[in-house]
Amino acid sequence: MSVLEMKVPSPGESITEVEIATWLVEDGDYVEKDQPIAEVDSDKATLELPAEESGIITLKAEEGDAVEVGAVVCLIDTAAAKPEGSSTAPKAEAKPEEKKVEVKEAPKAATYATGTASPAAKKILAEKGMEAGTVKGTGKDGRVTKEDAVKAVPSMGTQPASGTRGTSRKKMSMLRRKVAERLVTVKNETAMLTTFNEVNMQPIFDLRSQFKVPFKEKHGVGLGFMSFFTKAVARALEMYPAVNSMIDGKEMVSFDFIDVSIAVSGPKGLMVPVIRNAENLSFRGVESEVKRLAIRARDGQITVDEMTGGTFTITNGGVFGSMLSTPIINPPQSAILGMHNIVNRPMAVDGQVVIQPIMYVALSYDHRIIDGKESVGFLVAVKEALENPMELLLDNNPTKAFEM
């Protein structure tokens, strides 16, 4: 008998533990080599685990288990023959169910311990604002245990006569827990401030109306807003390099390249794939890369490497209808630009009140490394490029810039 031990491969540098999100096969199934057998969550991405050989599989970990990189999660009997057909084994005849007679225990008499919380349970209940007498104890003589206190749910007030009031619990994925941990860390360990501005999007609307159809026909991707914002951000980062920097201990690390992280909402939570060297990409290059990375993120195929190493982040809450928000910095970066929805608003243009499509933009930044002058100047530079794209982004030659 030849048995292969399948171990958890390393999803990337610095990752030491993963979580079994879903088994795609059942214990005792026959699997083919390279067949996906499980989905595993790391703190950065969800990855598929392929079978290393063909054979009968024996699972050694349960869904939801946290396992270390290099640990054995299943065995594959490579000597086992592939079963013929999918359901050739005869089904056993169903046996008549035996009736079980329930024996009700007599209620136990209350003692001095009934409803008394252990020290650990008492602390947990105090944090929840609950009294020990409101919790049914499962310990000896009705004592309230630590487990009882953890499971206890505070009262949600007087229940109405009608309507459902059910609750459900689901363990957060490792990715979601890591995102939550990082967001709390940012709030606690950075001097985060946010500055706001507004952008008149009419010039970009005019360019897209003129070029989006021929652009799509020639390049196979749409001419969206993200390419304009990415190009505007790349220009502004070259003007204000402190915004393209980060803190490492007592040192400030600046970059001569621009890797823009694009926040994408995926099935497993927020993903931030990276557009490498955005300063060198054309409009076609940016749009193609945004489309490729967004599809991979939403299909759960994004890799850790594709989400590592960004120097600045753009997030677009406008696709969900957000008018204004304060984006949270994506560590270890020092700044993030938030896009929002576009709304027609009255504006003064050449002394006249004109209805224009306006977007509010927000820059959150780490004040430890970026001063107010630089943050405001950066956001104004982004605004100027978006309101005058013909001169500042297209060099007055849209045909060449759009590679038409």
Coordinates of C-alpha atoms in Angstrom, one line a residue:
M1 CA 0.0 0.0 0.0
S2 CA 1.5 3.3 -1.1
V3 CA 0.1 6.3 0.8
L4 CA 0.9 9.9 0.0
E5 CA 0.8 12.5 2.8
M6 CA -0.5 15.8 1.4
K7 CA 0.8 18.8 3.3
V8 CA -0.3 22.4 3.3
P9 CA 2.0 24.3 0.8
S10 CA 3.2 27.8 1.7
P11 CA 0.8 30.3 0.1
G12 CA 3.4 33.1 0.4
E13 CA 6.1 34.7 2.5
S14 CA 5.2 35.4 6.1
I15 CA 2.1 33.1 6.1
T16 CA 2.5 30.3 8.7
E17 CA -1.1 29.2 9.1
V18 CA -4.2 28.6 6.8
E19 CA -7.8 27.6 7.5
I20 CA -9.7 24.8 5.7
A21 CA -12.5 26.8 4.2
T22 CA -14.2 24.0 2.2
W23 CA -13.5 20.4 1.3
L24 CA -14.4 19.9 -2.4
V25 CA -14.4 16.1 -1.9
E26 CA -15.6 13.7 0.7
D27 CA -13.6 11.2 2.8
G28 CA -13.1 8.0 0.7
D29 CA -13.6 9.6 -2.7
Y30 CA -11.3 8.8 -5.6
V31 CA -9.5 11.9 -6.8
E32 CA -7.5 12.6 -9.9
K33 CA -4.1 14.2 -10.0
D34 CA -4.3 18.0 -10.0
Q35 CA -8.1 17.9 -9.1
P36 CA -9.0 20.7 -6.7
I37 CA -9.8 19.0 -3.4
A38 CA -10.1 21.9 -1.0
E39 CA -10.2 25.7 -0.7
V40 CA -7.9 27.1 2.0
D41 CA -8.1 30.6 3.5
S42 CA -4.9 32.5 4.4
D43 CA -4.9 36.0 5.8
K44 CA -4.5 37.4 2.3
A45 CA -6.4 35.2 -0.1
T46 CA -8.4 32.0 -0.7
L47 CA -6.5 29.4 -2.7
E48 CA -7.3 26.0 -4.1
L49 CA -5.5 22.9 -3.0
P50 CA -5.0 20.4 -5.9
A51 CA -4.4 16.7 -5.4
E52 CA -0.8 15.7 -5.8
E53 CA -1.6 12.2 -7.1
S54 CA -4.6 10.1 -8.1
G55 CA -6.1 7.7 -5.5
I56 CA -8.5 7.3 -2.6
I57 CA -8.5 10.2 -0.2
T58 CA -8.7 10.2 3.6
L59 CA -9.3 13.6 5.2
K60 CA -7.3 14.5 8.3
A61 CA -8.7 18.0 9.0
E62 CA -12.2 19.4 9.3
E63 CA -13.7 22.4 7.6
G64 CA -12.9 25.5 9.8
D65 CA -9.7 23.9 11.2
A66 CA -6.7 26.2 11.4
V67 CA -3.6 24.2 10.2
E68 CA 0.0 25.2 10.0
V69 CA 1.9 25.4 6.7
G70 CA 3.5 22.0 6.2
A71 CA 0.9 20.1 8.3
V72 CA -0.7 16.9 6.8
V73 CA -4.3 17.6 5.9
C74 CA -5.1 14.4 4.0
L75 CA -3.8 11.0 2.8
I76 CA -4.0 9.7 -0.8
D77 CA -3.8 5.9 -1.3
T78 CA -2.1 6.0 -4.7
A79 CA -2.3 2.2 -5.0
A80 CA -6.1 2.1 -5.0
A81 CA -7.8 1.3 -8.3
K82 CA -10.2 3.8 -9.7
P83 CA -13.8 2.5 -9.1
E84 CA -15.9 1.8 -12.2
G85 CA -18.9 3.9 -12.6
S86 CA -20.1 6.5 -10.2
S87 CA -22.7 4.5 -8.2
T88 CA -22.0 0.8 -8.7
A89 CA -22.0 -0.2 -5.1
P90 CA -25.4 -1.7 -4.0
K91 CA -27.3 0.3 -1.5
A92 CA -28.0 -1.4 1.8
E93 CA -31.6 -2.0 2.5
A94 CA -33.1 0.4 4.9
K95 CA -33.7 -1.1 8.3
P96 CA -36.9 -0.2 10.1
E97 CA -36.3 2.5 12.6
E98 CA -36.3 1.5 16.2
K99 CA -38.6 3.5 18.4
K100 CA -36.8 5.2 21.2
V101 CA -38.5 5.8 24.4
E102 CA -37.5 9.0 26.0
V103 CA -37.0 8.9 29.8
K104 CA -37.6 12.2 31.4
E105 CA -35.3 13.0 34.3
A106 CA -36.9 14.4 37.4
P107 CA -35.9 18.0 37.8
K108 CA -33.0 18.4 40.2
A109 CA -33.6 20.4 43.4
A110 CA -31.9 23.8 43.5
T111 CA -28.8 24.1 45.7
Y112 CA -26.6 27.0 46.8
A113 CA -24.6 26.5 43.6
T114 CA -27.6 26.9 41.3
G115 CA -27.2 30.1 39.2
T116 CA -23.8 30.9 40.7
A117 CA -21.1 31.9 38.2
S118 CA -17.5 30.7 38.3
P119 CA -14.9 33.5 38.5
A120 CA -14.2 33.2 34.7
A121 CA -17.9 33.2 33.9
K122 CA -18.5 36.2 36.2
K123 CA -16.0 38.3 34.3
I124 CA -17.4 37.4 30.9
L125 CA -21.0 38.2 32.1
A126 CA -19.8 41.5 33.5
E127 CA -18.4 42.5 30.1
K128 CA -21.7 41.6 28.5
G129 CA -23.7 43.5 31.2
M130 CA -25.6 40.3 32.3
E131 CA -26.5 38.9 35.7
A132 CA -25.6 35.3 36.5
G133 CA -29.3 34.6 37.4
T134 CA -30.4 35.2 33.8
V135 CA -28.2 32.4 32.5
K136 CA -29.1 28.7 32.7
G137 CA -26.1 26.9 34.2
T138 CA -25.0 23.5 32.9
G139 CA -22.3 22.9 35.4
K140 CA -22.6 20.8 38.6
D141 CA -25.7 21.6 40.6
G142 CA -26.6 24.2 38.0
R143 CA -23.5 26.3 38.3
V144 CA -22.9 28.8 35.4
T145 CA -19.7 27.8 33.7
K146 CA -17.4 29.8 31.4
E147 CA -18.8 28.1 28.4
D148 CA -22.4 29.1 29.5
A149 CA -21.2 32.7 29.8
V150 CA -19.6 32.7 26.4
K151 CA -22.8 31.4 24.8
A152 CA -25.1 33.7 26.7
V153 CA -26.8 36.4 24.6
P154 CA -27.9 39.7 26.3
S155 CA -31.6 40.4 26.2
M156 CA -32.7 42.3 23.1
G157 CA -35.6 44.0 24.9
T158 CA -39.3 43.1 25.1
Q159 CA -40.3 40.8 22.3
P160 CA -43.2 41.9 20.1
A161 CA -46.2 39.7 19.7
S162 CA -45.6 39.2 16.1
G163 CA -42.5 39.0 13.8
T164 CA -39.5 36.7 13.8
R165 CA -36.4 37.4 16.0
G166 CA -34.1 34.6 15.0
T167 CA -30.3 34.9 15.0
S168 CA -27.5 33.0 13.3
R169 CA -23.8 32.7 13.9
K170 CA -21.1 32.1 11.3
K171 CA -17.4 32.0 11.9
M172 CA -15.5 34.7 10.1
S173 CA -13.0 33.6 7.5
M174 CA -9.3 34.0 8.2
L175 CA -9.2 36.7 5.5
R176 CA -12.0 38.6 7.1
R177 CA -10.5 38.4 10.5
K178 CA -7.1 39.6 9.2
V179 CA -8.8 42.5 7.4
A180 CA -10.5 43.5 10.7
E181 CA -7.3 43.2 12.6
R182 CA -5.4 45.3 10.1
L183 CA -8.1 48.0 10.1
V184 CA -8.1 48.3 13.9
T185 CA -4.3 48.4 13.8
V186 CA -4.4 51.3 11.4
K187 CA -6.8 53.3 13.6
N188 CA -4.6 52.6 16.7
E189 CA -1.1 53.0 15.3
T190 CA -1.3 55.8 12.7
A191 CA -2.1 59.5 12.8
M192 CA -4.8 59.2 10.1
L193 CA -6.4 62.3 8.8
T194 CA -8.6 62.9 5.7
T195 CA -8.9 65.8 3.3
F196 CA -11.7 66.3 0.8
N197 CA -12.3 67.9 -2.5
E198 CA -14.7 67.9 -5.4
V199 CA -14.1 67.1 -9.1
N200 CA -16.1 68.3 -12.1
M201 CA -16.2 65.1 -14.2
Q202 CA -17.7 66.8 -17.3
P203 CA -14.4 66.9 -19.3
I204 CA -13.9 63.1 -18.7
F205 CA -17.6 62.5 -19.6
D206 CA -17.0 64.4 -22.9
L207 CA -13.8 62.4 -23.7
R208 CA -15.5 59.0 -22.9
S209 CA -18.6 59.9 -25.1
Q210 CA -16.3 60.6 -28.0
F211 CA -13.8 57.7 -27.6
K212 CA -15.3 54.9 -25.6
V213 CA -16.9 53.0 -28.6
P214 CA -13.8 53.1 -30.8
F215 CA -11.6 52.4 -27.8
K216 CA -13.7 49.3 -26.9
E217 CA -13.7 48.1 -30.5
K218 CA -9.9 48.4 -30.9
H219 CA -8.7 47.2 -27.5
G220 CA -11.5 44.9 -26.2
V221 CA -11.8 46.8 -22.9
G222 CA -13.9 49.7 -21.9
L223 CA -12.6 53.3 -21.3
G224 CA -13.7 53.6 -17.7
F225 CA -13.0 56.2 -15.0
M226 CA -10.3 54.0 -13.3
S227 CA -7.7 54.6 -16.0
F228 CA -8.2 58.4 -15.7
F229 CA -7.9 58.2 -11.9
T230 CA -4.9 55.9 -12.0
K231 CA -3.1 58.2 -14.5
A232 CA -4.0 61.3 -12.4
V233 CA -2.7 59.6 -9.2
A234 CA 0.5 58.5 -10.9
R235 CA 1.1 62.1 -12.0
A236 CA 0.3 63.5 -8.5
L237 CA 2.6 60.9 -6.7
E238 CA 5.5 62.0 -8.9
M239 CA 4.8 65.6 -7.8
Y240 CA 4.5 64.7 -4.1
P241 CA 6.8 61.6 -3.5
A242 CA 6.1 61.7 0.3
V243 CA 2.6 60.3 -0.4
N244 CA 4.3 57.4 -2.2
S245 CA 6.3 56.5 0.9
M246 CA 5.9 54.5 4.0
I247 CA 7.3 54.2 7.5
D248 CA 9.6 51.3 8.4
G249 CA 10.6 51.5 12.0
K250 CA 12.4 54.8 12.4
E251 CA 13.0 55.2 8.7
M252 CA 11.0 56.6 5.8
V253 CA 11.0 54.5 2.7
S254 CA 10.3 56.3 -0.6
F255 CA 9.8 54.5 -3.9
D256 CA 10.8 55.5 -7.5
F257 CA 8.0 53.4 -8.9
I258 CA 4.2 53.5 -8.5
D259 CA 2.3 50.3 -7.7
V260 CA -1.4 51.2 -7.3
S261 CA -3.6 48.8 -5.3
I262 CA -7.2 48.7 -6.5
A263 CA -9.7 47.8 -3.8
V264 CA -12.2 45.2 -5.2
S265 CA -15.1 43.6 -3.4
G266 CA -14.8 39.8 -3.8
P267 CA -16.8 36.8 -2.6
K268 CA -14.4 36.3 0.3
G269 CA -14.3 40.0 1.3
L270 CA -12.2 43.0 0.3
M271 CA -9.3 42.3 -2.1
V272 CA -6.6 44.7 -3.2
P273 CA -4.8 43.5 -6.3
V274 CA -1.9 45.7 -7.5
I275 CA -1.2 47.4 -10.8
R276 CA 2.6 47.3 -11.1
N277 CA 4.5 50.3 -12.4
A278 CA 1.3 52.3 -13.1
E279 CA 3.4 55.3 -14.1
N280 CA 4.5 53.4 -17.3
L281 CA 1.1 52.1 -18.4
S282 CA -1.1 53.7 -21.1
F283 CA -4.9 54.0 -20.7
R284 CA -5.3 50.7 -22.5
G285 CA -2.7 49.1 -20.2
V286 CA -4.4 50.3 -17.1
E287 CA -7.9 49.3 -18.2
S288 CA -6.7 45.8 -19.3
E289 CA -4.9 45.2 -16.0
V290 CA -7.9 46.5 -13.9
K291 CA -10.2 44.1 -15.8
R292 CA -7.9 41.1 -15.5
L293 CA -7.3 41.6 -11.7
A294 CA -11.0 42.3 -11.0
I295 CA -12.1 39.1 -12.7
R296 CA -9.4 37.0 -10.9
A297 CA -10.4 38.6 -7.5
R298 CA -14.1 38.0 -8.0
D299 CA -13.6 34.4 -9.2
G300 CA -11.4 33.7 -6.2
Q301 CA -8.3 33.0 -8.4
I302 CA -6.2 36.0 -7.2
T303 CA -2.8 35.1 -5.8
V304 CA -1.0 36.5 -2.8
D305 CA 1.7 37.9 -5.0
E306 CA -0.9 39.8 -7.0
M307 CA -2.0 41.6 -3.8
T308 CA 1.4 42.3 -2.3
G309 CA 3.6 45.4 -2.6
G310 CA 1.3 48.3 -3.5
T311 CA 2.6 51.8 -2.6
F312 CA -0.8 53.6 -2.9
T313 CA -4.5 52.5 -2.9
I314 CA -7.6 53.7 -4.8
T315 CA -11.0 52.6 -3.6
N316 CA -14.3 53.3 -5.3
G317 CA -17.2 53.4 -2.9
G318 CA -19.2 55.2 -5.6
V319 CA -20.1 51.9 -7.3
F320 CA -22.2 51.1 -4.2
G321 CA -23.7 54.6 -4.1
S322 CA -21.5 56.2 -1.5
M323 CA -21.6 60.0 -1.6
L324 CA -18.8 60.7 0.9
S325 CA -16.7 58.5 3.1
T326 CA -13.4 58.4 5.0
P327 CA -11.3 55.5 3.5
I328 CA -9.0 53.7 5.9
I329 CA -5.3 53.4 4.9
N330 CA -4.1 50.0 3.6
P331 CA -1.0 49.3 5.7
P332 CA 1.9 49.6 5.4
Q333 CA 1.0 52.3 2.8
S334 CA 0.7 55.9 3.9
A335 CA -2.3 57.1 1.9
I336 CA -5.5 56.0 0.1
L337 CA -7.8 57.9 -2.4
G338 CA -11.5 57.4 -2.1
M339 CA -13.8 57.8 -5.1
H340 CA -17.5 58.3 -4.7
N341 CA -20.7 58.5 -6.8
I342 CA -21.2 61.1 -9.4
V343 CA -24.2 63.4 -8.9
N344 CA -25.4 66.3 -11.1
R345 CA -25.0 69.5 -9.0
P346 CA -25.3 73.3 -9.8
M347 CA -21.9 74.9 -10.2
A348 CA -20.6 78.4 -11.1
V349 CA -18.9 78.1 -14.5
D350 CA -17.7 81.3 -16.2
G351 CA -20.1 83.3 -14.0
Q352 CA -23.1 81.2 -14.9
V353 CA -24.9 78.5 -12.8
V354 CA -24.5 75.3 -14.7
I355 CA -25.5 71.7 -13.8
Q356 CA -22.4 69.5 -13.8
P357 CA -21.5 65.9 -12.9
I358 CA -19.6 66.2 -9.6
M359 CA -17.7 63.6 -7.6
Y360 CA -16.4 64.1 -4.1
V361 CA -12.9 62.6 -3.5
A362 CA -11.2 61.9 -0.2
L363 CA -7.6 61.4 0.7
S364 CA -6.8 59.6 4.0
Y365 CA -3.2 59.9 4.9
D366 CA -0.7 59.1 7.8
H367 CA 0.2 62.5 9.3
R368 CA 3.3 61.1 10.8
I369 CA 4.9 61.0 7.3
I370 CA 2.7 63.3 5.2
D371 CA 2.2 66.9 6.1
G372 CA -1.0 68.9 5.4
K373 CA 0.6 70.9 2.6
E374 CA 1.6 67.7 0.8
S375 CA -1.8 66.0 1.3
V376 CA -3.8 69.0 0.1
G377 CA -1.4 69.6 -2.7
F378 CA -1.6 66.0 -3.9
L379 CA -5.4 66.0 -3.9
V380 CA -5.5 69.3 -5.8
A381 CA -3.1 67.9 -8.3
V382 CA -5.5 64.9 -8.8
K383 CA -8.4 67.3 -9.2
E384 CA -6.5 69.5 -11.7
A385 CA -5.6 66.4 -13.9
L386 CA -9.2 65.1 -13.9
E387 CA -10.7 68.5 -14.7
N388 CA -8.1 69.2 -17.4
P389 CA -7.3 65.7 -18.8
M390 CA -6.7 66.8 -22.4
E391 CA -3.7 68.9 -21.4
L392 CA -2.4 67.1 -18.3
L393 CA -3.1 63.4 -19.0
L394 CA -3.4 63.2 -22.8
D395 CA -0.7 65.8 -23.8
N396 CA -3.4 67.4 -26.1
N397 CA -3.3 64.3 -28.3
P398 CA -6.1 61.9 -27.3
T399 CA -5.7 59.7 -30.5
K400 CA -2.1 58.9 -29.5
A401 CA -2.9 58.6 -25.7
F402 CA -5.8 56.2 -26.4
E403 CA -3.6 54.3 -29.0
M404 CA -6.4 54.7 -31.7

